[in-house]
């Protein structure tokens, strides 16, 4: 299949074949997202360690017979994937570059929900030249939070303009127990990953200054939503998203932070965990992670809750002010966890956009514009993932937890 070129927009995407290869069947693979693809794609192939395990998972999701099942092996995948197919990685983030490399080699498109790593960005540049679409950060966080951010920033620009003397942007998301336990958390994914993330410095803007917090939990603050208190702290590096979200150069940022949300009382409940993480001793941290997983697992009887809050407060020198915030608060049920639904459904929507030829070749994140974000959010609302919008928000709560 020759590569077609569009002289005004670069290499045109390889036409989608209609086949989707969904690789991995972990806790983020929900019946909502996978079911949408079974409805929309011409063919869905579910890959797992064994075909039998894939079939069992498909049946557990209520989708028996809706997709083909295969045993995951590199040779089998290489032999099966064709140009224009979509390769979806639901494996750990470390596996994404390998699968993206395979996809580019086969001139197949690629999708995942994880953050863009250096390895993914490098491969995506190669993909762009091959007409391959790479969709990343298309789940919950990152994903739905991007949609909300684009929508808020566009509304504020229309109301206030591209010059403002004080801007506060906050984005917090967390998967928490619907009924808080004494630990204020239950593990539904690799506990070591949770603890390792705490050991990673967080960069953000606070009180008009760029700051790097070596121990993110030390920056924990109270965040009040709908009369309920939560605890929030900065996570990862927020700074690249100033450009990704299209923040005008004329906006003076007082606050810009993307972070994690937890139940009130979390910092106190985790004090012993922080002591271990601070040592940096990997053997001790892994041992603690194993112990915590055994003590605080998510069982079939437990219900998870996801809370996502994105807010923007813009004040212009002339006195004009615009405030707005989105809040999404969802509790899982016996058919599907909130996390699985909120990760797999937006991802599946992004894949349908790929199948329709609506995304350009190269690197894409969930909705790169306000218009595209509006389209995604309208779909999610109709699918039951309805967020509420308020045109006034309190100033960032600065009380430390």
Short mmCIF file of C-alpha atoms in Angstrom, two decimals, residues 19-366:
data_model
loop_
_atom_site.label_atom_id
_atom_site.label_comp_id
_atom_site.label_asym_id
_atom_site.label_seq_id
_atom_site.Cartn_x
_atom_site.Cartn_y
_atom_site.Cartn_z
CA UNK A 19 -9.72 -4.35 12.55
CA UNK A 20 -8.81 -3.60 16.18
CA UNK A 21 -6.29 -5.67 18.18
CA UNK A 22 -6.99 -5.14 21.91
CA UNK A 23 -3.92 -6.38 23.81
CA UNK A 24 -4.34 -7.15 27.49
CA UNK A 25 -7.44 -7.76 29.59
CA UNK A 26 -6.61 -6.16 32.94
CA UNK A 27 -8.84 -4.19 35.28
CA UNK A 28 -9.03 -1.20 32.92
CA UNK A 29 -10.65 -3.28 30.19
CA UNK A 30 -14.33 -2.61 30.76
CA UNK A 31 -17.42 -3.88 28.95
CA UNK A 32 -18.44 -0.31 28.04
CA UNK A 33 -15.33 0.45 26.02
CA UNK A 34 -14.70 -2.97 24.54
CA UNK A 35 -18.40 -3.38 23.81
CA UNK A 36 -18.43 -0.09 21.90
CA UNK A 37 -15.64 -1.37 19.67
CA UNK A 38 -17.42 -4.67 19.12
CA UNK A 39 -20.36 -2.59 17.87
CA UNK A 40 -18.36 -0.15 15.74
CA UNK A 41 -15.34 -2.04 14.38
CA UNK A 42 -15.58 -4.62 11.62
CA UNK A 43 -13.40 -7.00 13.62
CA UNK A 44 -12.03 -7.05 17.18
CA UNK A 45 -9.28 -9.43 18.30
CA UNK A 46 -8.65 -9.83 22.03
CA UNK A 47 -5.10 -10.92 22.94
CA UNK A 48 -4.07 -12.34 26.32
CA UNK A 49 -1.49 -14.74 27.77
CA UNK A 50 -3.62 -17.56 26.44
CA UNK A 51 -6.63 -17.65 24.15
CA UNK A 52 -8.53 -19.47 26.90
CA UNK A 53 -7.90 -16.67 29.35
CA UNK A 54 -9.00 -14.11 26.78
CA UNK A 55 -12.22 -16.07 26.18
CA UNK A 56 -12.90 -16.24 29.94
CA UNK A 57 -12.37 -12.52 30.30
CA UNK A 58 -14.62 -11.82 27.32
CA UNK A 59 -17.38 -13.92 28.88
CA UNK A 60 -16.93 -12.21 32.25
CA UNK A 61 -17.48 -8.88 30.51
CA UNK A 62 -20.71 -10.13 28.98
CA UNK A 63 -19.18 -10.05 25.50
CA UNK A 64 -18.78 -13.77 24.76
CA UNK A 65 -18.55 -14.42 21.04
CA UNK A 66 -18.31 -10.71 20.19
CA UNK A 67 -14.57 -10.77 19.49
CA UNK A 68 -11.91 -13.24 18.36
CA UNK A 69 -9.44 -14.45 21.00
CA UNK A 70 -5.73 -15.11 20.54
CA UNK A 71 -2.67 -16.11 22.56
CA UNK A 72 -0.30 -13.17 22.84
CA UNK A 73 3.12 -13.84 21.34
CA UNK A 74 5.24 -11.43 19.33
CA UNK A 75 5.49 -13.73 16.32
CA UNK A 76 1.74 -14.33 16.24
CA UNK A 77 1.01 -10.61 16.56
CA UNK A 78 3.55 -9.73 13.87
CA UNK A 79 2.01 -12.25 11.51
CA UNK A 80 -1.57 -11.12 12.19
CA UNK A 81 -1.42 -7.31 12.21
CA UNK A 82 -2.01 -5.71 8.82
CA UNK A 83 -1.66 -2.18 7.44
CA UNK A 84 -4.50 0.01 8.67
CA UNK A 85 -5.30 -2.16 11.69
CA UNK A 86 -5.37 -0.52 15.15
CA UNK A 87 -3.10 -1.96 17.86
CA UNK A 88 -4.38 -1.09 21.36
CA UNK A 89 -1.97 -1.59 24.25
CA UNK A 90 -3.63 -2.23 27.61
CA UNK A 91 -0.35 -3.60 28.94
CA UNK A 92 1.91 -1.74 31.43
CA UNK A 93 3.41 1.47 30.04
CA UNK A 94 6.85 -0.10 29.69
CA UNK A 95 5.43 -2.38 26.98
CA UNK A 96 4.00 0.44 24.83
CA UNK A 97 7.18 1.32 22.87
CA UNK A 98 7.66 -2.29 21.76
CA UNK A 99 4.09 -2.59 20.53
CA UNK A 100 4.24 0.83 18.84
CA UNK A 101 7.41 -0.24 17.05
CA UNK A 102 5.61 -3.35 15.80
CA UNK A 103 2.64 -1.25 14.70
CA UNK A 104 4.81 1.19 12.75
CA UNK A 105 6.64 -1.71 11.11
CA UNK A 106 3.28 -3.13 9.97
CA UNK A 107 1.92 0.38 9.14
CA UNK A 108 -0.85 -0.17 11.68
CA UNK A 109 -2.20 2.55 13.96
CA UNK A 110 -1.60 2.53 17.74
CA UNK A 111 -3.55 3.58 20.84
CA UNK A 112 -2.98 3.59 24.60
CA UNK A 113 -4.07 5.58 27.65
CA UNK A 114 -0.65 6.30 29.16
CA UNK A 115 1.39 9.49 29.25
CA UNK A 116 3.72 10.23 26.34
CA UNK A 117 7.18 8.95 27.24
CA UNK A 118 10.36 9.93 25.41
CA UNK A 119 10.35 6.53 23.71
CA UNK A 120 6.76 6.97 22.52
CA UNK A 121 7.45 10.50 21.26
CA UNK A 122 10.47 9.26 19.30
CA UNK A 123 8.52 6.42 17.71
CA UNK A 124 5.57 8.73 16.98
CA UNK A 125 7.84 10.92 14.84
CA UNK A 126 8.68 7.87 12.74
CA UNK A 127 4.99 6.93 12.68
CA UNK A 128 4.05 10.33 11.26
CA UNK A 129 6.28 9.77 8.26
CA UNK A 130 4.69 6.36 7.70
CA UNK A 131 1.12 7.65 7.87
CA UNK A 132 0.52 5.91 11.19
CA UNK A 133 -1.80 7.49 13.78
CA UNK A 134 -0.59 7.30 17.40
CA UNK A 135 -3.25 8.06 20.03
CA UNK A 136 -2.08 8.49 23.64
CA UNK A 137 -3.39 9.97 26.92
CA UNK A 138 -6.91 8.95 25.92
CA UNK A 139 -8.30 7.45 29.10
CA UNK A 140 -9.36 9.10 32.35
CA UNK A 141 -6.29 10.92 33.65
CA UNK A 142 -4.67 11.55 31.29
CA UNK A 143 -7.63 11.78 28.93
CA UNK A 144 -10.95 13.15 30.13
CA UNK A 145 -9.07 15.77 32.15
CA UNK A 146 -7.56 17.06 28.88
CA UNK A 147 -11.05 17.45 27.40
CA UNK A 148 -12.20 19.52 30.37
CA UNK A 149 -9.08 21.67 30.31
CA UNK A 150 -9.43 22.53 26.61
CA UNK A 151 -13.10 23.42 27.07
CA UNK A 152 -12.47 25.65 30.10
CA UNK A 153 -9.55 27.49 28.53
CA UNK A 154 -11.46 28.17 25.32
CA UNK A 155 -14.47 29.54 27.26
CA UNK A 156 -12.24 31.78 29.34
CA UNK A 157 -10.44 33.14 26.27
CA UNK A 158 -13.77 34.06 24.70
CA UNK A 159 -14.93 35.78 27.90
CA UNK A 160 -11.72 37.51 29.03
CA UNK A 161 -9.27 37.44 26.13
CA UNK A 162 -5.62 36.48 25.89
CA UNK A 163 -4.39 38.82 28.62
CA UNK A 164 -4.97 38.18 32.33
CA UNK A 165 -3.12 39.28 35.44
CA UNK A 166 -4.00 36.24 37.58
CA UNK A 167 -4.87 32.71 36.48
CA UNK A 168 -5.49 29.65 38.66
CA UNK A 169 -5.76 26.26 36.96
CA UNK A 170 -6.21 23.05 38.97
CA UNK A 171 -6.83 19.50 37.79
CA UNK A 172 -7.17 16.69 40.33
CA UNK A 173 -8.23 13.09 39.82
CA UNK A 174 -8.33 10.02 42.03
CA UNK A 175 -9.64 6.50 42.26
CA UNK A 176 -10.80 6.04 45.85
CA UNK A 177 -12.96 3.61 47.86
CA UNK A 178 -16.65 4.47 47.60
CA UNK A 179 -16.80 3.70 51.33
CA UNK A 180 -13.53 4.91 52.89
CA UNK A 181 -11.67 2.39 55.04
CA UNK A 182 -9.15 3.19 57.75
CA UNK A 183 -6.34 3.29 55.17
CA UNK A 184 -8.37 5.58 52.86
CA UNK A 185 -7.41 3.43 49.87
CA UNK A 186 -7.79 0.02 48.25
CA UNK A 187 -5.36 -1.37 45.70
CA UNK A 188 -6.78 -2.32 42.31
CA UNK A 189 -3.48 -2.20 40.39
CA UNK A 190 0.20 -2.84 41.06
CA UNK A 191 0.85 -1.52 44.59
CA UNK A 192 4.52 -0.95 43.84
CA UNK A 193 3.55 1.44 41.06
CA UNK A 194 1.47 3.46 43.52
CA UNK A 195 4.38 3.76 45.95
CA UNK A 196 6.94 4.42 43.21
CA UNK A 197 4.84 7.33 41.94
CA UNK A 198 5.05 8.91 45.40
CA UNK A 199 8.82 8.86 45.09
CA UNK A 200 8.79 10.90 41.88
CA UNK A 201 9.21 14.70 42.15
CA UNK A 202 6.30 16.90 41.03
CA UNK A 203 6.75 20.18 39.11
CA UNK A 204 4.00 22.82 39.04
CA UNK A 205 3.25 26.52 39.52
CA UNK A 206 2.21 27.72 42.98
CA UNK A 207 1.77 31.34 44.09
CA UNK A 208 3.18 32.49 40.76
CA UNK A 209 6.41 30.49 41.01
CA UNK A 210 7.50 27.26 39.40
CA UNK A 211 8.17 24.72 42.13
CA UNK A 212 9.48 21.18 42.29
CA UNK A 213 8.25 19.09 45.21
CA UNK A 214 10.60 16.20 45.88
CA UNK A 215 8.10 14.48 48.17
CA UNK A 216 4.68 15.22 46.64
CA UNK A 217 2.68 14.24 49.72
CA UNK A 218 4.32 17.09 51.65
CA UNK A 219 2.37 19.49 49.40
CA UNK A 220 -0.99 17.89 50.28
CA UNK A 221 -3.86 20.35 50.66
CA UNK A 222 -7.57 20.24 51.39
CA UNK A 223 -9.78 20.48 48.29
CA UNK A 224 -13.49 21.00 48.91
CA UNK A 225 -15.98 19.77 46.30
CA UNK A 226 -19.74 19.90 46.76
CA UNK A 227 -19.42 20.28 50.51
CA UNK A 228 -17.07 17.27 50.81
CA UNK A 229 -13.39 17.53 51.75
CA UNK A 230 -10.70 15.66 49.86
CA UNK A 231 -6.91 15.78 49.99
CA UNK A 232 -4.91 16.62 46.86
CA UNK A 233 -1.25 16.82 45.95
CA UNK A 234 0.76 17.61 42.77
CA UNK A 235 1.74 14.67 40.59
CA UNK A 236 4.40 14.28 37.87
CA UNK A 237 5.37 17.30 35.76
CA UNK A 238 2.52 19.74 35.14
CA UNK A 239 4.58 22.25 33.17
CA UNK A 240 4.42 20.72 29.64
CA UNK A 241 0.63 20.98 29.77
CA UNK A 242 0.75 24.77 29.84
CA UNK A 243 1.65 24.56 26.14
CA UNK A 244 -0.41 21.43 25.42
CA UNK A 245 -3.55 23.17 26.66
CA UNK A 246 -2.85 26.35 24.70
CA UNK A 247 -2.57 28.70 27.68
CA UNK A 248 -2.17 32.20 26.15
CA UNK A 249 1.25 33.80 26.67
CA UNK A 250 -0.50 36.83 28.13
CA UNK A 251 -2.03 34.89 31.02
CA UNK A 252 -0.04 35.30 34.23
CA UNK A 253 -0.24 31.93 35.94
CA UNK A 254 -0.60 32.05 39.71
CA UNK A 255 -1.49 28.36 39.97
CA UNK A 256 -1.08 25.57 37.44
CA UNK A 257 -1.18 22.07 38.84
CA UNK A 258 -2.26 18.61 37.78
CA UNK A 259 -2.45 16.24 40.69
CA UNK A 260 -3.92 13.32 42.59
CA UNK A 261 -7.05 13.30 44.76
CA UNK A 262 -7.57 11.13 47.84
CA UNK A 263 -10.15 10.73 50.62
CA UNK A 264 -9.82 13.11 53.55
CA UNK A 265 -7.49 11.64 56.16
CA UNK A 266 -5.26 9.96 53.57
CA UNK A 267 -2.03 11.73 54.53
CA UNK A 268 -2.35 10.78 58.17
CA UNK A 269 -3.29 7.19 57.33
CA UNK A 270 -0.25 6.82 55.06
CA UNK A 271 2.36 8.35 57.39
CA UNK A 272 4.20 5.03 57.83
CA UNK A 273 4.16 4.45 54.06
CA UNK A 274 5.83 7.82 53.47
CA UNK A 275 8.56 6.92 55.94
CA UNK A 276 9.42 3.83 53.91
CA UNK A 277 9.20 5.58 50.53
CA UNK A 278 11.55 8.30 51.82
CA UNK A 279 14.33 5.75 52.39
CA UNK A 280 14.46 4.98 48.66
CA UNK A 281 15.34 1.37 49.53
CA UNK A 282 13.64 -0.59 46.76
CA UNK A 283 13.62 -3.91 48.60
CA UNK A 284 11.79 -2.34 51.56
CA UNK A 285 9.36 -0.51 49.27
CA UNK A 286 8.54 -3.68 47.31
CA UNK A 287 8.05 -5.60 50.53
CA UNK A 288 5.70 -2.92 51.86
CA UNK A 289 3.78 -2.88 48.56
CA UNK A 290 3.23 -6.63 48.80
CA UNK A 291 2.06 -6.32 52.41
CA UNK A 292 -0.34 -3.46 51.62
CA UNK A 293 -1.82 -5.35 48.66
CA UNK A 294 -2.67 -8.23 50.99
CA UNK A 295 -4.12 -5.95 53.68
CA UNK A 296 -6.12 -3.56 51.47
CA UNK A 297 -7.21 -5.31 48.28
CA UNK A 298 -10.22 -4.39 46.20
CA UNK A 299 -12.62 -7.33 46.50
CA UNK A 300 -15.71 -8.20 44.46
CA UNK A 301 -17.83 -6.73 47.25
CA UNK A 302 -16.04 -3.34 47.15
CA UNK A 303 -17.17 -0.45 45.00
CA UNK A 304 -14.72 2.08 43.66
CA UNK A 305 -15.33 5.78 43.17
CA UNK A 306 -13.59 8.14 40.76
CA UNK A 307 -13.59 11.90 41.30
CA UNK A 308 -12.18 14.25 38.66
CA UNK A 309 -12.20 18.02 39.23
CA UNK A 310 -10.82 20.57 36.73
CA UNK A 311 -11.18 24.28 37.51
CA UNK A 312 -10.08 27.60 36.02
CA UNK A 313 -10.23 31.13 37.46
CA UNK A 314 -9.08 33.97 35.17
CA UNK A 315 -8.90 37.64 36.23
CA UNK A 316 -8.06 40.39 33.75
CA UNK A 317 -6.42 43.72 34.62
CA UNK A 318 -9.60 45.58 33.70
CA UNK A 319 -11.62 43.76 36.34
CA UNK A 320 -13.16 41.13 34.07
CA UNK A 321 -13.27 37.69 35.65
CA UNK A 322 -14.26 34.26 34.40
CA UNK A 323 -14.56 31.16 36.55
CA UNK A 324 -15.55 27.66 35.55
CA UNK A 325 -15.14 24.08 36.70
CA UNK A 326 -16.02 20.56 35.65
CA UNK A 327 -16.70 17.80 38.14
CA UNK A 328 -17.09 14.13 37.32
CA UNK A 329 -18.00 11.82 40.22
CA UNK A 330 -18.77 8.18 39.42
CA UNK A 331 -19.19 5.09 41.60
CA UNK A 332 -18.80 1.60 40.17
CA UNK A 333 -21.41 -1.12 40.38
CA UNK A 334 -21.58 -4.90 40.13
CA UNK A 335 -21.33 -4.81 36.32
CA UNK A 336 -18.31 -2.54 35.93
CA UNK A 337 -15.92 -0.56 38.07
CA UNK A 338 -15.90 3.21 37.72
CA UNK A 339 -12.22 3.11 36.76
CA UNK A 340 -12.71 0.54 33.98
CA UNK A 341 -15.58 2.51 32.51
CA UNK A 342 -13.79 5.85 32.66
CA UNK A 343 -10.59 4.48 31.13
CA UNK A 344 -11.91 2.15 28.43
CA UNK A 345 -14.84 4.18 27.10
CA UNK A 346 -12.95 7.35 26.10
CA UNK A 347 -10.18 5.17 24.67
CA UNK A 348 -12.72 3.28 22.58
CA UNK A 349 -14.19 6.58 21.38
CA UNK A 350 -10.72 7.69 20.29
CA UNK A 351 -10.27 4.44 18.40
CA UNK A 352 -13.57 4.98 16.56
CA UNK A 353 -12.19 8.38 15.53
CA UNK A 354 -9.14 6.57 14.15
CA UNK A 355 -11.36 4.09 12.30
CA UNK A 356 -13.22 7.03 10.75
CA UNK A 357 -9.97 8.62 9.55
CA UNK A 358 -10.60 11.69 11.72
CA UNK A 359 -7.15 11.85 13.37
CA UNK A 360 -3.92 12.94 11.64
CA UNK A 361 -0.82 10.77 11.31
CA UNK A 362 1.68 11.07 14.15
CA UNK A 363 1.20 11.84 17.83
CA UNK A 364 -2.28 12.67 19.16
CA UNK A 365 -3.60 13.14 22.67
CA UNK A 366 -7.26 13.01 23.62
#
